[in-house]
Short mmCIF file of C-alpha atoms in Angstrom, two decimals:
data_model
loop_
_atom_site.label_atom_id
_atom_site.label_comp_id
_atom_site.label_asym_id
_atom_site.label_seq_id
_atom_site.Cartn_x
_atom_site.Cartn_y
_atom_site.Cartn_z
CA UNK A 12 9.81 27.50 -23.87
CA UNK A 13 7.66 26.14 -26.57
CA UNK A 14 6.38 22.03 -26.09
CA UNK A 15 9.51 20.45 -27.63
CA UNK A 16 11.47 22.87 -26.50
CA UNK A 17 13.17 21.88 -22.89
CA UNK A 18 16.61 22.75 -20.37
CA UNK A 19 18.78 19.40 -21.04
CA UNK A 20 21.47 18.82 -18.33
CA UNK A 21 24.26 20.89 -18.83
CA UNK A 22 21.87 24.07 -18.18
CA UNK A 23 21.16 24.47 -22.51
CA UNK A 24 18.13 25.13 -24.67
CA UNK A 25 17.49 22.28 -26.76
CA UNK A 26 14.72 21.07 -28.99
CA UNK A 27 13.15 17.69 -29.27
CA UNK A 28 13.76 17.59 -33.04
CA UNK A 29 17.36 17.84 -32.04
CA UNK A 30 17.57 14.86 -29.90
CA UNK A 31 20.14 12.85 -32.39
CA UNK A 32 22.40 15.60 -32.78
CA UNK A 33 25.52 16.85 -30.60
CA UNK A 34 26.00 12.80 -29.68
CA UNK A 35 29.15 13.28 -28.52
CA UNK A 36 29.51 10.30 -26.18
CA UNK A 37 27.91 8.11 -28.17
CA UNK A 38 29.76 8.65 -31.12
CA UNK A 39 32.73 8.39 -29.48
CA UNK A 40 31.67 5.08 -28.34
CA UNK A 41 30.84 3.93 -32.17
CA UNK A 42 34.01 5.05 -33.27
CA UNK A 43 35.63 2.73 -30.16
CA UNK A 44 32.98 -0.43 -30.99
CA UNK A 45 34.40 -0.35 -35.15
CA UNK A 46 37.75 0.23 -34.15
CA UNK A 47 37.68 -2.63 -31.61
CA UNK A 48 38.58 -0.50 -28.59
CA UNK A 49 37.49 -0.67 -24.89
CA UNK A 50 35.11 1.86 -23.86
CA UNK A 51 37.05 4.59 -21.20
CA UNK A 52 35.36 4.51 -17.47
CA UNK A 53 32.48 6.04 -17.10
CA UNK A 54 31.42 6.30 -21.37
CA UNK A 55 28.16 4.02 -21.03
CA UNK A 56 27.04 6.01 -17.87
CA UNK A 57 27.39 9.37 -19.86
CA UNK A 58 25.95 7.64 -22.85
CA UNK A 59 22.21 6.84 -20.09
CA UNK A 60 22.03 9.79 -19.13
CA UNK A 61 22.07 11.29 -22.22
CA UNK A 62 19.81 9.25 -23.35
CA UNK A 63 17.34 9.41 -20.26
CA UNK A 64 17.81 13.37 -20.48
CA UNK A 65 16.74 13.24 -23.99
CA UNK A 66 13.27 11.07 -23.62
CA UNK A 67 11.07 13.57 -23.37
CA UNK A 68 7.65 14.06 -24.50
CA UNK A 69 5.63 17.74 -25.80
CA UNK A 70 3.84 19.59 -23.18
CA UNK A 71 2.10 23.43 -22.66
CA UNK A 72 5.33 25.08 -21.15
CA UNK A 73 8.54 22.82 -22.48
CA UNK A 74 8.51 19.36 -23.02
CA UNK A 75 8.86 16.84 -19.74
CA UNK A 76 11.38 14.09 -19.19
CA UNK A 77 10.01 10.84 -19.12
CA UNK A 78 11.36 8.44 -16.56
CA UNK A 79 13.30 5.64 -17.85
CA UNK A 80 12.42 3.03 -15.66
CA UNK A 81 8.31 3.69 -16.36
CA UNK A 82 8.78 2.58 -19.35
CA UNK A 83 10.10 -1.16 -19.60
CA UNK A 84 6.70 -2.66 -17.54
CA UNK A 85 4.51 -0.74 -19.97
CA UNK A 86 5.93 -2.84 -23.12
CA UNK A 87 7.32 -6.16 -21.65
CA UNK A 88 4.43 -7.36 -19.52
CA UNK A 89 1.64 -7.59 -22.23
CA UNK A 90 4.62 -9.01 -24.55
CA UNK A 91 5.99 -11.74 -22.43
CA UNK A 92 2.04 -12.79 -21.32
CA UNK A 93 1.13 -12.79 -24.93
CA UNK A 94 4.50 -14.87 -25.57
CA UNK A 95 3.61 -17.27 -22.93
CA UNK A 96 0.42 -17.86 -23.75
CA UNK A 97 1.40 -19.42 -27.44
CA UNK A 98 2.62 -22.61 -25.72
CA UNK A 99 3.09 -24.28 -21.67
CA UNK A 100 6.29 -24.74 -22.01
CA UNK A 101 6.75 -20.76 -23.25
CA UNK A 102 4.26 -20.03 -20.31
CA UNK A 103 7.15 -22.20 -17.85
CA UNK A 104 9.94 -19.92 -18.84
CA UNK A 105 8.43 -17.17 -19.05
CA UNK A 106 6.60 -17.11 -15.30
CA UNK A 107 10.03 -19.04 -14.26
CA UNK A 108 12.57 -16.49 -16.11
CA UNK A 109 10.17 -13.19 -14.86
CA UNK A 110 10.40 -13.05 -10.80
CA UNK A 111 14.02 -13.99 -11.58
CA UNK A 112 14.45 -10.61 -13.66
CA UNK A 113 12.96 -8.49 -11.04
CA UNK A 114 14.86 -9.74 -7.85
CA UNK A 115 18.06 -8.98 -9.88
CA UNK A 116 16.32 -5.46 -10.65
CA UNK A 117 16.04 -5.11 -6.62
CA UNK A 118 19.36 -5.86 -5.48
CA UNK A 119 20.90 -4.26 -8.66
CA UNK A 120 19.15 -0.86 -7.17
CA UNK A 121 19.51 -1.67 -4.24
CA UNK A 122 23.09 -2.23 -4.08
CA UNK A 123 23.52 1.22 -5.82
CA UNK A 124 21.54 3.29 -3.33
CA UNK A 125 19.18 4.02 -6.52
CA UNK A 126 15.37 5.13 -6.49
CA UNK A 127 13.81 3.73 -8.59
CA UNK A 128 9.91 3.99 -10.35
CA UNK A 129 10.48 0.83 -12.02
CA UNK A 130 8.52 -1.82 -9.37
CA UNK A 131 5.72 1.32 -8.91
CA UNK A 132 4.99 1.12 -12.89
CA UNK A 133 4.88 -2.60 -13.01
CA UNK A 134 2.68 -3.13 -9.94
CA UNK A 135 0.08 -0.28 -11.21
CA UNK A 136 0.30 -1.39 -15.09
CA UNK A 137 0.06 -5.27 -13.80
CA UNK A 138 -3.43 -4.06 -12.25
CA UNK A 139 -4.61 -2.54 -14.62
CA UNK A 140 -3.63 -5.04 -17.44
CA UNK A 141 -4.89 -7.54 -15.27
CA UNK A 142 -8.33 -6.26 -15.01
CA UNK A 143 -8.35 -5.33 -18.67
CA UNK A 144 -7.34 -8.78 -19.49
CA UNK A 145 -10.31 -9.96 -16.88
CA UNK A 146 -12.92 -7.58 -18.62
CA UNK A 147 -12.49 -8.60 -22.17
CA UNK A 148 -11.73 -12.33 -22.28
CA UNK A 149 -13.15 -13.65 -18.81
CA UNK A 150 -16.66 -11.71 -18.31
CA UNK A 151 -17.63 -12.15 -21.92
CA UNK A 152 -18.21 -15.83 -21.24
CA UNK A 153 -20.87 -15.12 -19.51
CA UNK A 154 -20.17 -17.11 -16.19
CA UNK A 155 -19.17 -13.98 -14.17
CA UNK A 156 -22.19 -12.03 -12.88
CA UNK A 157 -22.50 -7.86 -13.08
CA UNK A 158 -22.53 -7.81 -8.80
CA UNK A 159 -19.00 -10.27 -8.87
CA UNK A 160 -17.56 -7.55 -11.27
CA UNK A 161 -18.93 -4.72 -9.50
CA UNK A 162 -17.22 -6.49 -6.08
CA UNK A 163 -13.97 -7.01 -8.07
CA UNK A 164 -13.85 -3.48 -9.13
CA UNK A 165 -14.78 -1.90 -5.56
CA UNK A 166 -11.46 -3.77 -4.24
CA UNK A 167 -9.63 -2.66 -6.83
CA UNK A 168 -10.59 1.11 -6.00
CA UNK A 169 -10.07 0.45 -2.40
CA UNK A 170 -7.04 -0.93 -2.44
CA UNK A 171 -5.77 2.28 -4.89
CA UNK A 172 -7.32 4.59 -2.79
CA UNK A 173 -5.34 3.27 0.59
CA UNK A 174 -1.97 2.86 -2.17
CA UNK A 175 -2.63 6.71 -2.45
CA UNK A 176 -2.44 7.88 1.46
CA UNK A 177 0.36 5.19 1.32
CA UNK A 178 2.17 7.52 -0.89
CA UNK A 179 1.90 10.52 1.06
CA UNK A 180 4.41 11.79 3.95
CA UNK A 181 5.40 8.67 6.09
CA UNK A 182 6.23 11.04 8.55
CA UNK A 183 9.38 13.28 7.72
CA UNK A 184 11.04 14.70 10.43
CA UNK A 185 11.12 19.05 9.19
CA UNK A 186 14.48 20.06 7.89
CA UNK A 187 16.16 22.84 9.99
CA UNK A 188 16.68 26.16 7.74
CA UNK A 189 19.63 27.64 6.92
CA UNK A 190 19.44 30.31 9.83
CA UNK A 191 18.07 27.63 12.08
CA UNK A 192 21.36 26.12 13.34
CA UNK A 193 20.78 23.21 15.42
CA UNK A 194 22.51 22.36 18.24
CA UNK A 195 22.86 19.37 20.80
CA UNK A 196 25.06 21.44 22.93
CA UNK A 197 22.98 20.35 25.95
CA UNK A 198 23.13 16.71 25.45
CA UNK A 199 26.23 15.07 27.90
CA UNK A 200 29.04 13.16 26.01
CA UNK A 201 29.14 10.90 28.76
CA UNK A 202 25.67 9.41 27.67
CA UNK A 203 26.01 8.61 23.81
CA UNK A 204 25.21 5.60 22.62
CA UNK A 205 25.74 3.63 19.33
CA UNK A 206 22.42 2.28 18.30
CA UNK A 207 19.95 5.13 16.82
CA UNK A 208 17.32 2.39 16.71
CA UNK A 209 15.96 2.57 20.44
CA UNK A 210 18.89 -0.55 21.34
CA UNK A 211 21.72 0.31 23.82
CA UNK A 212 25.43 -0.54 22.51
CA UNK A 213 28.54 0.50 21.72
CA UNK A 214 28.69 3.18 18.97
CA UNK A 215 29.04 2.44 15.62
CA UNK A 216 29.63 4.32 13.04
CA UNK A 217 29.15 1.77 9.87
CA UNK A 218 26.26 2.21 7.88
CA UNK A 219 23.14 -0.35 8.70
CA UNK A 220 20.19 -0.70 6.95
CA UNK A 221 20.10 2.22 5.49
CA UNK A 222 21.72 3.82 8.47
CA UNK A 223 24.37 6.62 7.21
CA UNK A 224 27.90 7.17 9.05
CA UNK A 225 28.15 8.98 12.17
CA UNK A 226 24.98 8.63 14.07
CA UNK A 227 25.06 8.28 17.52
CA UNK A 228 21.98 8.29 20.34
CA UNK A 229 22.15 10.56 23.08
CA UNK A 230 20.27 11.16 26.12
CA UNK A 231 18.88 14.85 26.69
CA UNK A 232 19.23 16.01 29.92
CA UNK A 233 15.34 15.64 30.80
CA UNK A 234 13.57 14.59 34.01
CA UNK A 235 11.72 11.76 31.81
CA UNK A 236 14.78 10.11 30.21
CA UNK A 237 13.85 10.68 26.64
CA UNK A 238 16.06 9.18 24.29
CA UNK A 239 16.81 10.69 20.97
CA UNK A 240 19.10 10.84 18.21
CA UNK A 241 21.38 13.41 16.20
CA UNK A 242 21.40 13.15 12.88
CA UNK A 243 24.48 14.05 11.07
CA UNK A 244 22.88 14.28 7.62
CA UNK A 245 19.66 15.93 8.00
CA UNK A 246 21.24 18.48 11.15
CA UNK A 247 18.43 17.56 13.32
CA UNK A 248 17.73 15.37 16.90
CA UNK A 249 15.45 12.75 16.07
CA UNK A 250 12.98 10.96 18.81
CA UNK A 251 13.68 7.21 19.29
CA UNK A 252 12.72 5.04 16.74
CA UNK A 253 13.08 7.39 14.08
CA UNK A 254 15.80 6.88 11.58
CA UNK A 255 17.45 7.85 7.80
CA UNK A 256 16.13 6.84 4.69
CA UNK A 257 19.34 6.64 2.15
CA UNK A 258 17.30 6.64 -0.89
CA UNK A 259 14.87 9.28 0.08
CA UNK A 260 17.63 10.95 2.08
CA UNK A 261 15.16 12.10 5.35
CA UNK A 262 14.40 10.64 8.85
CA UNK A 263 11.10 9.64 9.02
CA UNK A 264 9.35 8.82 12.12
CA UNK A 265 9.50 5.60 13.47
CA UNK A 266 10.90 4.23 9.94
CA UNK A 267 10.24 0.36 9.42
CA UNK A 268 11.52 0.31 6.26
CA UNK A 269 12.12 1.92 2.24
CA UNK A 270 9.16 0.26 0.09
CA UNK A 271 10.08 0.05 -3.34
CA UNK A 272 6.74 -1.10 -4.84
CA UNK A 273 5.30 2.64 -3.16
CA UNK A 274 8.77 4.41 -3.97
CA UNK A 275 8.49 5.75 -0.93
CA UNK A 276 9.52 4.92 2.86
CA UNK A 277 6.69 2.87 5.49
CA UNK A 278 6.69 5.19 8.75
CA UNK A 279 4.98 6.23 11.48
CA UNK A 280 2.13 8.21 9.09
CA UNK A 281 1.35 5.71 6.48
CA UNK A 282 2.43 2.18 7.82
CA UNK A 283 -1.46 1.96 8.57
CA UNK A 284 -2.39 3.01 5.08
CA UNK A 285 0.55 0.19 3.68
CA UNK A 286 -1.26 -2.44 5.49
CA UNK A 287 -4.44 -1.50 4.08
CA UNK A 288 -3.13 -1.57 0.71
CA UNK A 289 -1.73 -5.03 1.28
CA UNK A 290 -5.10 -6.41 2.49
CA UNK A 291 -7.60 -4.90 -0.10
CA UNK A 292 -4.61 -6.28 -2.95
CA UNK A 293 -4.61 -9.74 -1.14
CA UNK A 294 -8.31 -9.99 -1.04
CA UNK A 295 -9.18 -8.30 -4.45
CA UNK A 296 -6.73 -10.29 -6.81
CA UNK A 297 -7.48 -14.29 -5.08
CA UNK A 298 -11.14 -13.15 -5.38
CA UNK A 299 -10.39 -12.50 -9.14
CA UNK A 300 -7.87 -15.55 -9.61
CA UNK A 301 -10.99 -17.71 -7.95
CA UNK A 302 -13.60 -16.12 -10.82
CA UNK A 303 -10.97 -16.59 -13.45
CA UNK A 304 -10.55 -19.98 -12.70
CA UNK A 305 -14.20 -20.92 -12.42
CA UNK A 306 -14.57 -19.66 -15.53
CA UNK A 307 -11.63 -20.85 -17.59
CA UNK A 308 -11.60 -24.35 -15.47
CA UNK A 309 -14.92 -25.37 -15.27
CA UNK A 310 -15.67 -28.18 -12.58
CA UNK A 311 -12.78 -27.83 -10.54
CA UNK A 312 -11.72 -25.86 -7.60
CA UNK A 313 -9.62 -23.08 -7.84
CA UNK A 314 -6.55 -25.16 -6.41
CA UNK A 315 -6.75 -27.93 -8.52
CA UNK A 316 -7.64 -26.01 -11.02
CA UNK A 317 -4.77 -24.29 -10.90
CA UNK A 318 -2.11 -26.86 -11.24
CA UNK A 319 -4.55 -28.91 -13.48
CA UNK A 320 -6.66 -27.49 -16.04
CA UNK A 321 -6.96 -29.93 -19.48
CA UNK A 322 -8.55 -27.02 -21.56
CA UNK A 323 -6.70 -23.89 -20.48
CA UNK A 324 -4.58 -24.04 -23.76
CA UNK A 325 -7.56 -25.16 -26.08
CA UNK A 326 -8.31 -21.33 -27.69
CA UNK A 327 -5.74 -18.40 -27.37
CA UNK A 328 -8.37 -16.71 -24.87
CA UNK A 329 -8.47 -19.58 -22.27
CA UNK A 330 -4.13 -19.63 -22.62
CA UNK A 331 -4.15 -15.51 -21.63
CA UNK A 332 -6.18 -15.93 -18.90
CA UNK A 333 -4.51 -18.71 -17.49
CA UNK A 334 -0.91 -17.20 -17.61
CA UNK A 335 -2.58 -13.84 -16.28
CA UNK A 336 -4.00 -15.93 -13.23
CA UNK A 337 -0.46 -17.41 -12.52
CA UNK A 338 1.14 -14.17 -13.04
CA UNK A 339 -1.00 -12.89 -10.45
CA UNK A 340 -0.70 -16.60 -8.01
CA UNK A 341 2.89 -15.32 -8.27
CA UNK A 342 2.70 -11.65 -7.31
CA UNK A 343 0.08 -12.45 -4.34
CA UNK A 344 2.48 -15.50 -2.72
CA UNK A 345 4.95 -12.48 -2.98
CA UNK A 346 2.95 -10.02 -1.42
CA UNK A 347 1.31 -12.39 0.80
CA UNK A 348 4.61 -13.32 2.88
CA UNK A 349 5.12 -9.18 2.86
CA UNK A 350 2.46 -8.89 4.59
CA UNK A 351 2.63 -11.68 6.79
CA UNK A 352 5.87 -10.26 8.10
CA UNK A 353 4.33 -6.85 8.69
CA UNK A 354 1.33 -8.34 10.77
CA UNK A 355 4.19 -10.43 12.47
CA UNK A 356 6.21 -7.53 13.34
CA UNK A 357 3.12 -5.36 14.48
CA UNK A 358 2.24 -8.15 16.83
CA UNK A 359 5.58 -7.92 18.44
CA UNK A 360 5.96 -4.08 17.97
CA UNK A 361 9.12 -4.47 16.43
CA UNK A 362 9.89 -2.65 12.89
CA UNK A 363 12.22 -3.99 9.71
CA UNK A 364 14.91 -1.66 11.02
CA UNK A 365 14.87 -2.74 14.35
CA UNK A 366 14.89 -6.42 13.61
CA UNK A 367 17.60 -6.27 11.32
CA UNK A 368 19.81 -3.94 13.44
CA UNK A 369 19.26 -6.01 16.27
CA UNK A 370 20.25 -9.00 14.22
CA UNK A 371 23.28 -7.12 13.63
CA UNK A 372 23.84 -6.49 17.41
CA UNK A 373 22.57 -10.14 18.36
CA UNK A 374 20.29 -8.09 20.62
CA UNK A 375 16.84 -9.61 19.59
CA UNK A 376 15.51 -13.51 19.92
CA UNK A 377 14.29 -15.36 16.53
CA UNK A 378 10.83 -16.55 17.03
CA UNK A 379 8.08 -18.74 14.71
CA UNK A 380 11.31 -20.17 12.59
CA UNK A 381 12.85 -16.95 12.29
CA UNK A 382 10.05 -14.61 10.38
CA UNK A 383 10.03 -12.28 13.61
CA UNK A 384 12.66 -10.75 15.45
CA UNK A 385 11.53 -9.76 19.08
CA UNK A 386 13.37 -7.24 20.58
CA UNK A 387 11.69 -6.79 24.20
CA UNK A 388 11.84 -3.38 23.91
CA UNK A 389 8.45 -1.73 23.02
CA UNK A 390 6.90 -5.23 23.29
CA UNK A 391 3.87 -4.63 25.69
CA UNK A 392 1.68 -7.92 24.21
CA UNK A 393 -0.56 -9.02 21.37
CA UNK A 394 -3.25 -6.55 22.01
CA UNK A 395 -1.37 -3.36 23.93
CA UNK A 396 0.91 -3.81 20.41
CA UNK A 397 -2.10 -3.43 18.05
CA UNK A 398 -3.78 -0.83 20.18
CA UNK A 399 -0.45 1.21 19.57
CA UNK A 400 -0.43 0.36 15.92
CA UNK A 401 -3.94 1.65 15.27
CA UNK A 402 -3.11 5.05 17.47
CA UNK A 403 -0.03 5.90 15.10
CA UNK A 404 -0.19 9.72 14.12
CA UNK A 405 -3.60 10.02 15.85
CA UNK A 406 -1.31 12.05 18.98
CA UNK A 407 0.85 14.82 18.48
CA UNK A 408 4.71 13.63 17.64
CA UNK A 409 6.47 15.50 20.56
CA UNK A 410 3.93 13.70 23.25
CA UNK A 411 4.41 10.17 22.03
CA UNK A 412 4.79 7.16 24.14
CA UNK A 413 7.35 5.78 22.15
CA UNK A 414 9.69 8.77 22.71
CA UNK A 415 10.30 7.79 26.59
CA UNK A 416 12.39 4.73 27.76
#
């Protein structure tokens, strides 16, 4: 293949300076629209995918697919800041109208099982707009000193280099092959049980966080008791506290839940490296909302000055810097209660999936207003739970503590 020339979806060369012709589905859908006809089921889905298999750019050997879903971040968020700088009441609906806009973006993916790249792009592109935005209008005024940007920047790196081993395996369970046939032959009917989470009940076979139909936990027939899992989609026993991703469509090791900010799943490999990431964001961007605000709010301390600041909408500059520093008030309260939960739920040993399948079982007691869900079962106390959280993936898998009730 040349570099506009790619493999579309139906398995035929095509070239990018073809990309309006052989439209079939959408002009079908043109001719419907002027004739004042409904669309039939399943016309705008074939006219998506058309157009998602067509949005490609040139590269050495064929040109590459771009991902839908990159793209919106990359041209909204400077527009709608820029927009809501202009006026207050533009920057109200705009910081009002945006978290709105993305929550309905979760639950519309999740809702369809969907993976999406769409809340990766917008946290990396918010970061680095944000620190653009921070270098041009805010350190120019000459109130920010070289060893505050130099600090700024550090966190910044930190907190990319821990989103990085965030990214990597979580802790997959290995696929058997195809001449691998696995088999749970040995394990007695007479000891299934229905929760694949590590809680005893009745077996279920409705889908649960992520859960899909037709797990069931099993005892093997071991001197230590350990309790593990078969796995009807992946063909594989799983060790307790393991379960399926949906979206990623693999058991991962003592899975506490599907991230979409990382696109990827928080398990028993990277949940350290996620609460890293967390911390160096949390610290990094209210260190920068607290220069930004010195600097654009003279006098006043960062609180007040962010509810109350006279001159923010005096010059253009001032205005972008104070809807960036709300922007970013917004996505660290976000993040902040994220991460709250996570500590919470490390304190008690307890993972997302547990807690919310144990909700679902009424096995588990709500504690501190209902932010943590203590299920008793791995919960050894404040410090034995930490200790165990810092160990993860530092022992081999098949010798964990975790894997014996």
């Amino acid at each position: 293949l040349c570099c506009c020339e790619y493999v579309d979806r139906r398995g035929r060369r095509s070239h990018l300076a073809a990309c309006c012709c052989d439209c079939q589905e959408l002009d079908e859908g043109c001719d419907r629209w002027l004739a004042c006809k409904s669309l039939p089921p399943g016309a705008l889905e074939g006219i998506a995918d058309t157009i998602a298999d067509r949005l490609r750019v040139p590269w050495f050997s064929g040109a590459v697919k771009i991902n839908v879903s990159l793209v919106p971040p990359l041209v909204l968020l400077p527009v709608l800041l820029h927009v809501a700088a202009l006026h207050f009441l533009l920057g109200l609906l705009v910081l009002t109208s945006l978290p709105v806009v993305v929550l309905w973006y979760y639950y519309l993916t999740h809702r369809r099982k969907e993976r999406t790249l769409f809340f990766l792009s917008l946290g990396l592109f918010s970061l680095g707009y944000m620190y653009y935005v921070f270098l041009q209008e805010v350190v120019p005024r000459g109130h920010v000193q070289h060893s505050q940007v130099v600090a700024l920047s550090c966190g910044l790196i930190l907190m990319l280099a821990a989103l990085s081993r965030a990214k990597k395996d979580p802790g997959y369970l290995p696929i058997p092959t195809g001449n691998e046939k696995p088999s749970h032959q040995g394990l007695p009917n007479r000891n299934v049980r229905g929760s694949s989470s590590g809680l005893h009940g009745a077996a279920s076979s409705r889908a649960v966080n992520g859960e899909a139909k037709g797990y069931s936990r099993m005892a093997a027939d071991k001197p230590e008791g350990v309790k593990k899992d078969w796995c009807t989609k992946c063909q594989l026993v799983r060790p307790a506290r393991a379960g399926h991703c949906r979206l990623c469509g693999r058991c991962v090791r003592r899975l506490d839940h599907h991230c979409v900010w990382i696109n990827s799943c928080v398990g028993e490999q990277n949940h350290q490296a996620f609460i890293l990431a967390l911390s160096f964001f949390m610290l990094t961007s209210v260190y920068g909302i607290t220069l930004t605000l010195h600097t654009v709010c003279r006098g006043r301390t960062p609180f007040v000055a962010l509810f109350y600041c006279p001159g923010a909408y005096s010059d253009y500059s001032s205005a972008l810097s104070f809807t960036c520093v709300w922007y970013c008030a917004i996505v660290t309260a976000g993040m902040g209660y994220i991460l709250l939960i996570q500590l919470l739920n490390i304190s008690y040993n307890v993972t997302e999936r547990e807690a919310r399948l144990a909700l679902r079982d009424n096995t588990g007691r709500r504690l501190l207003g209902g932010l943590v869900i203590d299920t008793a079962q791995y919960n050894r106390g404040f410090l034995c739970n930490w200790g165990h959280f810092l160990s993860l993936g530092s022992s081999p898998p098949q010798r964990s503590a975790e894997d014996i009730v």
